[in-house]
GROMACS .gro file of C-alpha atoms in nm:
model
  468
    1MET     CA    1   4.858   1.601   5.475
    2GLU     CA    2   5.168   1.384   5.430
    3LYS     CA    3   5.377   1.466   5.126
    4LYS     CA    4   5.416   1.194   4.864
    5ARG     CA    5   5.758   1.030   4.835
    6CYS     CA    6   5.950   1.181   4.545
    7ILE     CA    7   6.241   1.044   4.339
    8ALA     CA    8   6.441   1.280   4.117
    9MET     CA    9   6.612   1.135   3.811
   10ILE     CA   10   6.904   1.306   3.638
   11PRO     CA   11   6.961   1.165   3.287
   12SER     CA   12   7.281   1.213   3.093
   13PRO     CA   13   7.231   1.447   2.795
   14GLY     CA   14   7.104   1.283   2.479
   15LEU     CA   15   6.805   1.083   2.361
   16SER     CA   16   6.965   0.740   2.410
   17HIS     CA   17   7.010   0.807   2.784
   18LEU     CA   18   6.673   0.971   2.842
   19ILE     CA   19   6.466   0.690   2.689
   20PRO     CA   20   6.576   0.400   2.915
   21LEU     CA   21   6.552   0.616   3.228
   22VAL     CA   22   6.198   0.723   3.137
   23GLU     CA   23   6.104   0.361   3.066
   24PHE     CA   24   6.248   0.256   3.404
   25ALA     CA   25   6.043   0.528   3.574
   26LYS     CA   26   5.729   0.401   3.400
   27LEU     CA   27   5.800   0.045   3.514
   28LEU     CA   28   5.861   0.158   3.871
   29LEU     CA   29   5.534   0.353   3.887
   30GLN     CA   30   5.342   0.077   3.712
   31LYS     CA   31   5.434  -0.162   3.993
   32HIS     CA   32   5.459   0.091   4.278
   33ASN     CA   33   5.249   0.402   4.215
   34GLU     CA   34   5.303   0.545   4.563
   35PHE     CA   35   5.594   0.755   4.431
   36ILE     CA   36   5.616   1.067   4.219
   37ILE     CA   37   5.911   1.110   3.984
   38THR     CA   38   6.069   1.429   3.855
   39PHE     CA   39   6.329   1.444   3.578
   40LEU     CA   40   6.592   1.715   3.608
   41ILE     CA   41   6.738   1.756   3.258
   42PRO     CA   42   7.092   1.894   3.204
   43THR     CA   43   7.146   2.049   2.861
   44PHE     CA   44   7.374   2.289   2.675
   45GLY     CA   45   7.113   2.382   2.412
   46PRO     CA   46   6.749   2.340   2.312
   47LEU     CA   47   6.607   1.990   2.351
   48SER     CA   48   6.563   1.788   2.033
   49SER     CA   49   6.207   1.742   1.910
   50SER     CA   50   6.229   1.371   2.002
   51MET     CA   51   6.333   1.448   2.360
   52GLN     CA   52   6.066   1.716   2.391
   53SER     CA   53   5.803   1.473   2.264
   54ILE     CA   54   5.898   1.212   2.527
   55LEU     CA   55   5.892   1.463   2.811
   56ASN     CA   56   5.566   1.624   2.701
   57THR     CA   57   5.388   1.288   2.708
   58LEU     CA   58   5.501   1.166   3.050
   59PRO     CA   59   5.226   0.982   3.239
   60PRO     CA   60   5.068   1.104   3.567
   61ASN     CA   61   5.299   1.110   3.870
   62MET     CA   62   5.589   1.205   3.641
   63ASN     CA   63   5.708   1.554   3.548
   64PHE     CA   64   6.026   1.727   3.438
   65THR     CA   65   6.234   2.044   3.467
   66VAL     CA   66   6.492   2.141   3.207
   67LEU     CA   67   6.793   2.294   3.379
   68PRO     CA   68   6.923   2.626   3.237
   69GLN     CA   69   7.114   2.588   2.910
   70LEU     CA   70   7.492   2.604   2.921
   71ASN     CA   71   7.541   2.811   2.609
   72ASN     CA   72   7.864   2.959   2.746
   73ILE     CA   73   8.052   2.624   2.735
   74GLN     CA   74   7.949   2.517   2.386
   75GLN     CA   75   8.282   2.617   2.230
   76ASP     CA   76   8.476   2.424   2.495
   77LEU     CA   77   8.295   2.092   2.452
   78PRO     CA   78   8.513   1.801   2.334
   79ILE     CA   79   8.416   1.596   2.029
   80GLU     CA   80   8.393   1.265   2.217
   81PRO     CA   81   8.025   1.221   2.324
   82ALA     CA   82   8.081   1.065   2.668
   83THR     CA   83   8.318   1.342   2.773
   84GLN     CA   84   8.073   1.601   2.637
   85MET     CA   85   7.789   1.459   2.843
   86LYS     CA   86   7.993   1.440   3.161
   87LEU     CA   87   8.112   1.801   3.123
   88ILE     CA   88   7.757   1.926   3.064
   89VAL     CA   89   7.633   1.759   3.383
   90LYS     CA   90   7.931   1.883   3.586
   91ASN     CA   91   7.862   2.242   3.482
   92SER     CA   92   7.492   2.199   3.562
   93VAL     CA   93   7.547   2.103   3.928
   94PRO     CA   94   7.470   2.455   4.067
   95PHE     CA   95   7.135   2.454   3.885
   96LEU     CA   96   7.069   2.099   4.003
   97ILE     CA   97   7.125   2.202   4.365
   98GLU     CA   98   6.866   2.477   4.337
   99GLU     CA   99   6.609   2.237   4.189
  100VAL     CA  100   6.674   1.980   4.462
  101LYS     CA  101   6.618   2.249   4.725
  102SER     CA  102   6.288   2.336   4.558
  103LEU     CA  103   6.177   1.972   4.549
  104ILE     CA  104   6.262   1.925   4.917
  105SER     CA  105   6.040   2.222   5.003
  106LYS     CA  106   5.746   2.085   4.802
  107THR     CA  107   5.774   1.707   4.833
  108HIS     CA  108   5.919   1.429   5.047
  109LEU     CA  109   6.230   1.385   4.832
  110ILE     CA  110   6.403   1.059   4.924
  111ALA     CA  111   6.642   0.971   4.641
  112LEU     CA  112   6.834   1.089   4.336
  113VAL     CA  113   6.885   0.850   4.044
  114PHE     CA  114   7.175   0.936   3.815
  115SER     CA  115   7.251   0.819   3.462
  116MET     CA  116   7.595   0.687   3.374
  117PHE     CA  117   7.754   1.020   3.279
  118SER     CA  118   7.587   1.215   3.561
  119THR     CA  119   7.816   1.081   3.835
  120ASP     CA  120   7.969   1.426   3.893
  121ALA     CA  121   7.638   1.522   4.057
  122HIS     CA  122   7.662   1.241   4.314
  123ASP     CA  123   7.771   1.480   4.590
  124VAL     CA  124   7.438   1.661   4.559
  125ALA     CA  125   7.264   1.356   4.709
  126LYS     CA  126   7.520   1.345   4.988
  127GLN     CA  127   7.481   1.717   5.054
  128PHE     CA  128   7.107   1.680   5.118
  129ASN     CA  129   7.124   1.340   5.291
  130LEU     CA  130   6.936   1.164   5.009
  131LEU     CA  131   6.967   0.809   4.880
  132SER     CA  132   7.174   0.789   4.560
  133TYR     CA  133   7.133   0.531   4.285
  134LEU     CA  134   7.313   0.488   3.956
  135PHE     CA  135   7.097   0.383   3.663
  136PHE     CA  136   7.336   0.200   3.433
  137SER     CA  137   7.165   0.184   3.095
  138SER     CA  138   7.426  -0.049   2.944
  139GLY     CA  139   7.494  -0.412   3.034
  140ALA     CA  140   7.655  -0.589   3.328
  141VAL     CA  141   7.968  -0.683   3.130
  142LEU     CA  142   8.053  -0.317   3.071
  143PHE     CA  143   7.977  -0.231   3.434
  144SER     CA  144   8.203  -0.514   3.553
  145PHE     CA  145   8.485  -0.379   3.334
  146PHE     CA  146   8.435  -0.025   3.463
  147LEU     CA  147   8.474  -0.153   3.819
  148THR     CA  148   8.801  -0.318   3.714
  149LEU     CA  149   8.952  -0.018   3.536
  150PRO     CA  150   9.083   0.174   3.843
  151ASN     CA  151   9.284  -0.132   3.952
  152LEU     CA  152   9.427  -0.173   3.601
  153ASP     CA  153   9.520   0.193   3.598
  154GLN     CA  154   9.705   0.171   3.930
  155SER     CA  155   9.926  -0.108   3.798
  156ALA     CA  156  10.020   0.080   3.481
  157ASN     CA  157  10.340   0.269   3.415
  158THR     CA  158  10.298   0.389   3.057
  159SER     CA  159  10.105   0.669   2.892
  160LYS     CA  160   9.882   0.434   2.690
  161PHE     CA  161   9.876   0.170   2.957
  162LEU     CA  162   9.622  -0.079   2.818
  163GLU     CA  163   9.780  -0.098   2.475
  164SER     CA  164  10.129  -0.111   2.624
  165CYS     CA  165  10.073  -0.335   2.928
  166TYR     CA  166   9.800  -0.570   2.813
  167GLU     CA  167   9.699  -0.750   2.497
  168THR     CA  168   9.377  -0.877   2.652
  169VAL     CA  169   9.178  -0.797   2.965
  170ASN     CA  170   8.981  -1.044   3.178
  171ILE     CA  171   8.647  -0.911   3.296
  172PRO     CA  172   8.508  -1.065   3.617
  173GLY     CA  173   8.221  -1.298   3.529
  174VAL     CA  174   8.316  -1.344   3.162
  175GLU     CA  175   8.506  -1.656   3.050
  176ILE     CA  176   8.632  -1.506   2.724
  177PRO     CA  177   8.900  -1.233   2.752
  178PHE     CA  178   8.849  -0.905   2.568
  179HIS     CA  179   9.118  -0.772   2.337
  180VAL     CA  180   9.219  -0.419   2.428
  181LYS     CA  181   9.090  -0.286   2.094
  182GLU     CA  182   8.743  -0.423   2.182
  183LEU     CA  183   8.718  -0.201   2.490
  184PRO     CA  184   8.548   0.144   2.496
  185ASP     CA  185   8.716   0.411   2.283
  186PRO     CA  186   8.845   0.632   2.572
  187ILE     CA  187   9.059   0.339   2.695
  188LEU     CA  188   9.286   0.382   2.392
  189CYS     CA  189   9.352   0.750   2.466
  190GLU     CA  190   9.658   0.885   2.643
  191ARG     CA  191   9.621   0.863   3.020
  192SER     CA  192   9.681   1.238   3.039
  193SER     CA  193   9.392   1.316   2.801
  194ASP     CA  194   9.067   1.466   2.927
  195THR     CA  195   8.877   1.182   2.762
  196TYR     CA  196   9.060   0.909   2.952
  197LYS     CA  197   9.067   1.098   3.283
  198SER     CA  198   8.694   1.162   3.252
  199LEU     CA  199   8.620   0.790   3.214
  200LEU     CA  200   8.855   0.692   3.497
  201ASP     CA  201   8.688   0.947   3.726
  202LEU     CA  202   8.348   0.799   3.640
  203CYS     CA  203   8.470   0.447   3.719
  204GLN     CA  204   8.618   0.552   4.053
  205LYS     CA  205   8.277   0.681   4.165
  206LEU     CA  206   8.073   0.370   4.084
  207THR     CA  207   8.095   0.224   4.434
  208LEU     CA  208   7.985   0.546   4.606
  209PHE     CA  209   7.617   0.492   4.533
  210ASP     CA  210   7.363   0.324   4.761
  211GLY     CA  211   7.282   0.093   4.472
  212VAL     CA  212   7.328   0.033   4.100
  213ILE     CA  213   7.025  -0.036   3.879
  214ILE     CA  214   7.138  -0.220   3.565
  215ASN     CA  215   6.932  -0.258   3.249
  216THR     CA  216   6.992  -0.630   3.205
  217PHE     CA  217   6.843  -0.961   3.317
  218THR     CA  218   6.965  -1.286   3.466
  219ASP     CA  219   6.937  -1.514   3.162
  220LEU     CA  220   7.131  -1.265   2.948
  221GLU     CA  221   7.433  -1.205   3.177
  222GLN     CA  222   7.396  -1.459   3.455
  223ASP     CA  223   7.762  -1.514   3.551
  224VAL     CA  224   7.851  -1.144   3.548
  225ILE     CA  225   7.546  -1.053   3.756
  226ARG     CA  226   7.635  -1.322   4.010
  227VAL     CA  227   7.991  -1.192   4.044
  228LEU     CA  228   7.867  -0.833   4.086
  229GLN     CA  229   7.612  -0.931   4.350
  230GLU     CA  230   7.880  -1.116   4.546
  231ARG     CA  231   8.094  -0.802   4.577
  232GLU     CA  232   8.100  -0.629   4.914
  233LYS     CA  233   7.967  -0.274   4.945
  234LEU     CA  234   7.780  -0.297   4.614
  235CYS     CA  235   7.402  -0.343   4.582
  236VAL     CA  236   7.317  -0.441   4.225
  237TYR     CA  237   6.961  -0.453   4.091
  238PRO     CA  238   6.925  -0.615   3.743
  239ILE     CA  239   6.578  -0.493   3.645
  240GLY     CA  240   6.580  -0.527   3.263
  241PRO     CA  241   6.515  -0.557   2.985
  242ILE     CA  242   6.376  -0.205   2.985
  243ILE     CA  243   6.292  -0.100   2.631
  244ARG     CA  244   6.045   0.131   2.462
  245LYS     CA  245   5.698  -0.001   2.396
  246GLU     CA  246   5.639   0.242   2.110
  247SER     CA  247   5.836   0.497   1.912
  248ASN     CA  248   5.818   0.859   2.019
  249ASN     CA  249   5.838   0.985   1.661
  250GLU     CA  250   5.608   0.892   1.373
  251THR     CA  251   5.849   1.001   1.098
  252ASN     CA  252   5.848   0.736   0.820
  253MET     CA  253   5.615   0.520   1.033
  254GLU     CA  254   5.344   0.467   0.774
  255VAL     CA  255   5.576   0.406   0.478
  256CYS     CA  256   5.789   0.152   0.672
  257LEU     CA  257   5.502  -0.050   0.816
  258ARG     CA  258   5.306  -0.048   0.490
  259TRP     CA  259   5.612  -0.179   0.303
  260LEU     CA  260   5.680  -0.449   0.566
  261GLU     CA  261   5.322  -0.575   0.541
  262ASN     CA  262   5.394  -0.681   0.184
  263GLN     CA  263   5.708  -0.884   0.267
  264PRO     CA  264   5.729  -1.255   0.361
  265PRO     CA  265   5.788  -1.353   0.726
  266SER     CA  266   6.150  -1.324   0.851
  267SER     CA  267   6.272  -1.208   0.510
  268VAL     CA  268   6.383  -0.848   0.574
  269LEU     CA  269   6.713  -0.721   0.715
  270PHE     CA  270   6.667  -0.401   0.916
  271VAL     CA  271   6.974  -0.172   0.888
  272SER     CA  272   7.008   0.109   1.140
  273PHE     CA  273   7.288   0.267   1.345
  274GLY     CA  274   7.089   0.411   1.634
  275SER     CA  275   7.015   0.770   1.724
  276GLY     CA  276   7.364   0.905   1.659
  277GLY     CA  277   7.570   0.666   1.447
  278THR     CA  278   7.701   0.768   1.105
  279LEU     CA  279   7.919   0.607   0.838
  280SER     CA  280   8.191   0.758   0.622
  281TYR     CA  281   8.116   0.820   0.255
  282GLN     CA  282   8.327   0.522   0.148
  283GLN     CA  283   8.166   0.293   0.407
  284LEU     CA  284   7.819   0.405   0.307
  285HIS     CA  285   7.891   0.295  -0.051
  286GLU     CA  286   8.041  -0.039   0.050
  287LEU     CA  287   7.735  -0.116   0.262
  288ALA     CA  288   7.505  -0.014  -0.023
  289PHE     CA  289   7.680  -0.241  -0.272
  290GLY     CA  290   7.687  -0.524  -0.018
  291LEU     CA  291   7.312  -0.501   0.035
  292GLU     CA  292   7.256  -0.494  -0.340
  293ILE     CA  293   7.483  -0.792  -0.415
  294SER     CA  294   7.334  -1.002  -0.134
  295GLY     CA  295   6.991  -1.000  -0.295
  296CYS     CA  296   6.839  -0.984   0.053
  297LYS     CA  297   6.533  -0.773   0.124
  298PHE     CA  298   6.627  -0.476   0.343
  299LEU     CA  299   6.491  -0.170   0.520
  300TRP     CA  300   6.776   0.080   0.560
  301VAL     CA  301   6.785   0.403   0.764
  302VAL     CA  302   7.044   0.624   0.589
  303ARG     CA  303   7.220   0.927   0.736
  304VAL     CA  304   7.442   1.189   0.580
  305PRO     CA  305   7.795   1.041   0.583
  306SER     CA  306   8.064   1.178   0.812
  307LYS     CA  307   8.420   1.094   0.913
  308ASN     CA  308   8.304   1.123   1.277
  309SER     CA  309   8.102   0.808   1.355
  310SER     CA  310   7.903   0.982   1.631
  311SER     CA  311   7.840   1.308   1.443
  312ALA     CA  312   7.461   1.281   1.457
  313TYR     CA  313   7.449   1.234   1.834
  314PHE     CA  314   7.413   1.602   1.926
  315SER     CA  315   7.404   1.779   1.589
  316LYS     CA  316   7.115   1.806   1.347
  317GLN     CA  317   7.174   1.705   0.984
  318ASN     CA  318   7.000   1.909   0.715
  319ASP     CA  319   7.121   1.751   0.389
  320ASP     CA  320   6.922   1.478   0.215
  321PRO     CA  321   7.115   1.158   0.295
  322LEU     CA  322   6.972   0.975  -0.007
  323GLU     CA  323   7.175   1.207  -0.229
  324TYR     CA  324   7.494   1.038  -0.103
  325LEU     CA  325   7.401   0.685  -0.215
  326PRO     CA  326   7.569   0.527  -0.521
  327ASN     CA  327   7.429   0.638  -0.856
  328GLY     CA  328   7.133   0.424  -0.954
  329PHE     CA  329   7.124   0.231  -0.627
  330LEU     CA  330   6.766   0.322  -0.537
  331GLU     CA  331   6.638   0.232  -0.884
  332ARG     CA  332   6.828  -0.098  -0.898
  333THR     CA  333   6.708  -0.212  -0.554
  334LYS     CA  334   6.352  -0.077  -0.556
  335ASP     CA  335   6.205  -0.429  -0.571
  336LYS     CA  336   6.421  -0.555  -0.286
  337GLY     CA  337   6.463  -0.271  -0.041
  338LEU     CA  338   6.319   0.037   0.122
  339VAL     CA  339   6.553   0.325   0.207
  340VAL     CA  340   6.437   0.601   0.443
  341ALA     CA  341   6.619   0.917   0.549
  342SER     CA  342   6.759   0.970   0.899
  343TRP     CA  343   6.497   0.801   1.117
  344ALA     CA  344   6.262   0.502   1.132
  345PRO     CA  345   6.027   0.360   1.400
  346GLN     CA  346   6.266   0.093   1.528
  347VAL     CA  347   6.034  -0.041   1.799
  348GLU     CA  348   5.754  -0.114   1.555
  349ILE     CA  349   5.994  -0.247   1.292
  350LEU     CA  350   6.176  -0.500   1.513
  351VAL     CA  351   5.850  -0.648   1.640
  352HIS     CA  352   5.718  -0.699   1.285
  353GLU     CA  353   5.703  -1.059   1.163
  354SER     CA  354   5.869  -0.968   0.832
  355ILE     CA  355   6.198  -0.881   1.006
  356GLY     CA  356   6.453  -1.162   0.996
  357GLY     CA  357   6.772  -0.981   1.101
  358PHE     CA  358   6.909  -0.656   1.237
  359LEU     CA  359   7.233  -0.492   1.119
  360SER     CA  360   7.305  -0.277   1.422
  361HIS     CA  361   7.567  -0.051   1.581
  362CYS     CA  362   7.515  -0.258   1.900
  363GLY     CA  363   7.406   0.023   2.128
  364TRP     CA  364   7.266  -0.142   2.440
  365SER     CA  365   6.907  -0.023   2.390
  366SER     CA  366   6.905  -0.160   2.034
  367THR     CA  367   7.065  -0.481   2.158
  368LEU     CA  368   6.791  -0.535   2.415
  369GLU     CA  369   6.518  -0.454   2.164
  370SER     CA  370   6.661  -0.715   1.929
  371VAL     CA  371   6.690  -0.976   2.206
  372VAL     CA  372   6.336  -0.916   2.334
  373ASN     CA  373   6.197  -0.962   1.984
  374GLY     CA  374   6.418  -1.263   1.906
  375VAL     CA  375   6.587  -1.097   1.606
  376PRO     CA  376   6.944  -1.217   1.525
  377MET     CA  377   7.203  -0.947   1.469
  378ILE     CA  378   7.487  -0.840   1.246
  379ALA     CA  379   7.721  -0.658   1.484
  380TRP     CA  380   7.860  -0.336   1.334
  381PRO     CA  381   7.990  -0.125   1.626
  382LEU     CA  382   8.090   0.236   1.569
  383PHE     CA  383   8.193   0.407   1.893
  384ALA     CA  384   8.172   0.414   2.275
  385GLU     CA  385   8.122   0.066   2.429
  386GLN     CA  386   7.965  -0.081   2.116
  387LYS     CA  387   8.266  -0.305   2.036
  388MET     CA  388   8.226  -0.468   2.378
  389ASN     CA  389   7.855  -0.526   2.316
  390ALA     CA  390   7.938  -0.674   1.976
  391LYS     CA  391   8.191  -0.912   2.132
  392GLU     CA  392   7.935  -1.022   2.391
  393LEU     CA  393   7.665  -1.081   2.129
  394VAL     CA  394   7.885  -1.276   1.887
  395ASP     CA  395   8.139  -1.463   2.104
  396VAL     CA  396   7.967  -1.497   2.442
  397LEU     CA  397   7.594  -1.516   2.370
  398LYS     CA  398   7.637  -1.638   2.009
  399VAL     CA  399   7.324  -1.462   1.882
  400GLY     CA  400   7.481  -1.277   1.591
  401VAL     CA  401   7.771  -1.250   1.348
  402ARG     CA  402   8.034  -0.978   1.314
  403ALA     CA  403   8.081  -0.760   1.009
  404LYS     CA  404   8.456  -0.805   0.961
  405VAL     CA  405   8.656  -0.485   0.923
  406ASP     CA  406   8.946  -0.466   0.677
  407ASP     CA  407   9.261  -0.407   0.885
  408GLU     CA  408   9.422  -0.177   0.629
  409ASN     CA  409   9.154   0.089   0.588
  410GLY     CA  410   8.904   0.021   0.870
  411ILE     CA  411   8.622  -0.041   0.621
  412VAL     CA  412   8.378  -0.331   0.608
  413LYS     CA  413   8.400  -0.422   0.240
  414ARG     CA  414   8.102  -0.526   0.031
  415ASP     CA  415   8.196  -0.895   0.017
  416GLU     CA  416   8.209  -0.903   0.399
  417VAL     CA  417   7.868  -0.735   0.411
  418VAL     CA  418   7.731  -1.012   0.190
  419LYS     CA  419   7.897  -1.280   0.403
  420ALA     CA  420   7.749  -1.137   0.725
  421ILE     CA  421   7.401  -1.111   0.575
  422LYS     CA  422   7.404  -1.471   0.459
  423GLY     CA  423   7.534  -1.573   0.805
  424ILE     CA  424   7.213  -1.467   0.978
  425MET     CA  425   6.959  -1.493   0.697
  426GLU     CA  426   7.054  -1.832   0.543
  427GLY     CA  427   7.199  -2.175   0.630
  428ASP     CA  428   7.267  -2.387   0.939
  429GLU     CA  429   7.454  -2.114   1.127
  430SER     CA  430   7.150  -1.893   1.097
  431LEU     CA  431   6.923  -2.163   1.243
  432GLU     CA  432   7.147  -2.204   1.549
  433ILE     CA  433   7.165  -1.828   1.604
  434ARG     CA  434   6.787  -1.799   1.576
  435LYS     CA  435   6.735  -2.079   1.825
  436ARG     CA  436   6.962  -1.913   2.082
  437ILE     CA  437   6.812  -1.567   2.050
  438LYS     CA  438   6.459  -1.708   2.076
  439GLU     CA  439   6.562  -1.871   2.405
  440LEU     CA  440   6.691  -1.536   2.531
  441SER     CA  441   6.367  -1.372   2.420
  442VAL     CA  442   6.174  -1.616   2.639
  443GLY     CA  443   6.416  -1.546   2.925
  444ALA     CA  444   6.351  -1.173   2.888
  445ALA     CA  445   5.976  -1.224   2.915
  446ASN     CA  446   6.019  -1.449   3.219
  447ALA     CA  447   6.241  -1.192   3.393
  448LEU     CA  448   5.964  -0.932   3.372
  449SER     CA  449   5.685  -1.168   3.474
  450GLU     CA  450   5.518  -1.129   3.814
  451HIS     CA  451   5.764  -1.357   3.995
  452GLY     CA  452   6.058  -1.309   3.756
  453SER     CA  453   6.412  -1.219   3.857
  454SER     CA  454   6.388  -0.856   3.742
  455MET     CA  455   6.061  -0.796   3.925
  456LYS     CA  456   6.215  -0.940   4.241
  457ALA     CA  457   6.511  -0.704   4.203
  458LEU     CA  458   6.271  -0.410   4.157
  459SER     CA  459   6.080  -0.510   4.470
  460ASP     CA  460   6.405  -0.529   4.668
  461LEU     CA  461   6.489  -0.176   4.551
  462VAL     CA  462   6.147  -0.044   4.654
  463VAL     CA  463   6.187  -0.194   5.003
  464LYS     CA  464   6.507   0.014   5.043
  465LEU     CA  465   6.326   0.327   4.923
  466HIS     CA  466   6.042   0.273   5.170
  467ASP     CA  467   6.275   0.206   5.460
  468TYR     CA  468   6.456   0.537   5.416
   0.00000   0.00000   0.00000
């Protein structure tokens, strides 16, 4: 009996990278169920309950193997999340090789699909003569910049080359230049730092793959996608928007949805900073006072404050975050807002008719969820590539407003919070923003329709898989 064609997917560590890859796998099997898919999960410790829940509920034709934990490197991991993830995958390559050998013996393994920070495992595909694809869970603008970075680096002659050599950077396919400080955090590091060298190494490997699958769609990033597809030796498949259909965790589900049912349509601002974002103590208070002064209805997911804006990405927080709010805040705002600790069912919240705006860290998954549901955004980036996403949302797509940061202390003050809220919840500017994001929402639905651009890209990818 002929073995079924198998595709192995290697996600970068962390919930925000696992979710879009799992959703892509579901989409692929929904349209082309002749494949089986196995996830090979690198990790340096036990999986979070959310990750375990996702993996334990995979549909038929999908399974997973968690690679051995890398407990011995835990002390050596850098603070910066992207560098952490890349190092974890690099140290997991020997285990990955053994699993690939096992899959080859049991199945007709044809391809490996790598997440963004799993590029160090690319040689495994080459070693076993397998197709290799990069699943890029962020947008085409970021991917276009990453392709440009090695050329920028070659022309540099200073230790902090972007800050020293350039004030702005032009990204192929984008009319508006990006200020250096709007680029991903590692760009601002010394060129000799592990963080910068890790990102540069990733960017230098992007053209080695047989194809790049990008979680975006034509109407959202049309010019950038066109420029990418015109490049030689680069097969780009824009197959988005790939987002969750339902939350994998029911924590605070009932309380949030019950509260939203009692609110008027488009009246509530949803405030959340993704699966890992955190605010400092001072910023937490400024945001709280801004929400209170605005008088706007809000649903806020609060985390324990930290000076490290990505502190919740890998670490579990045990304190009660509500204890860190300003004295009397919950009592004073009980008729206007709902505050929940640590987690909320974002998928179900953003689709609810009571939601009128989304104050977001601008992670790409959250950005796509907001676009699909036609919810305008207040851009409040914290780390990684989120400043680039914010720039794209506000200045290129014009579907949101930016929470302006005070130059002296790096804090968004309460009066700026109020101004941003009114910018998307009230007035003529709000109406224009809503009109534009509703148009993008329609474009997203069209892209995933039977003859839409994303479904065509997916079909083109499947043809390549079948021909191998």
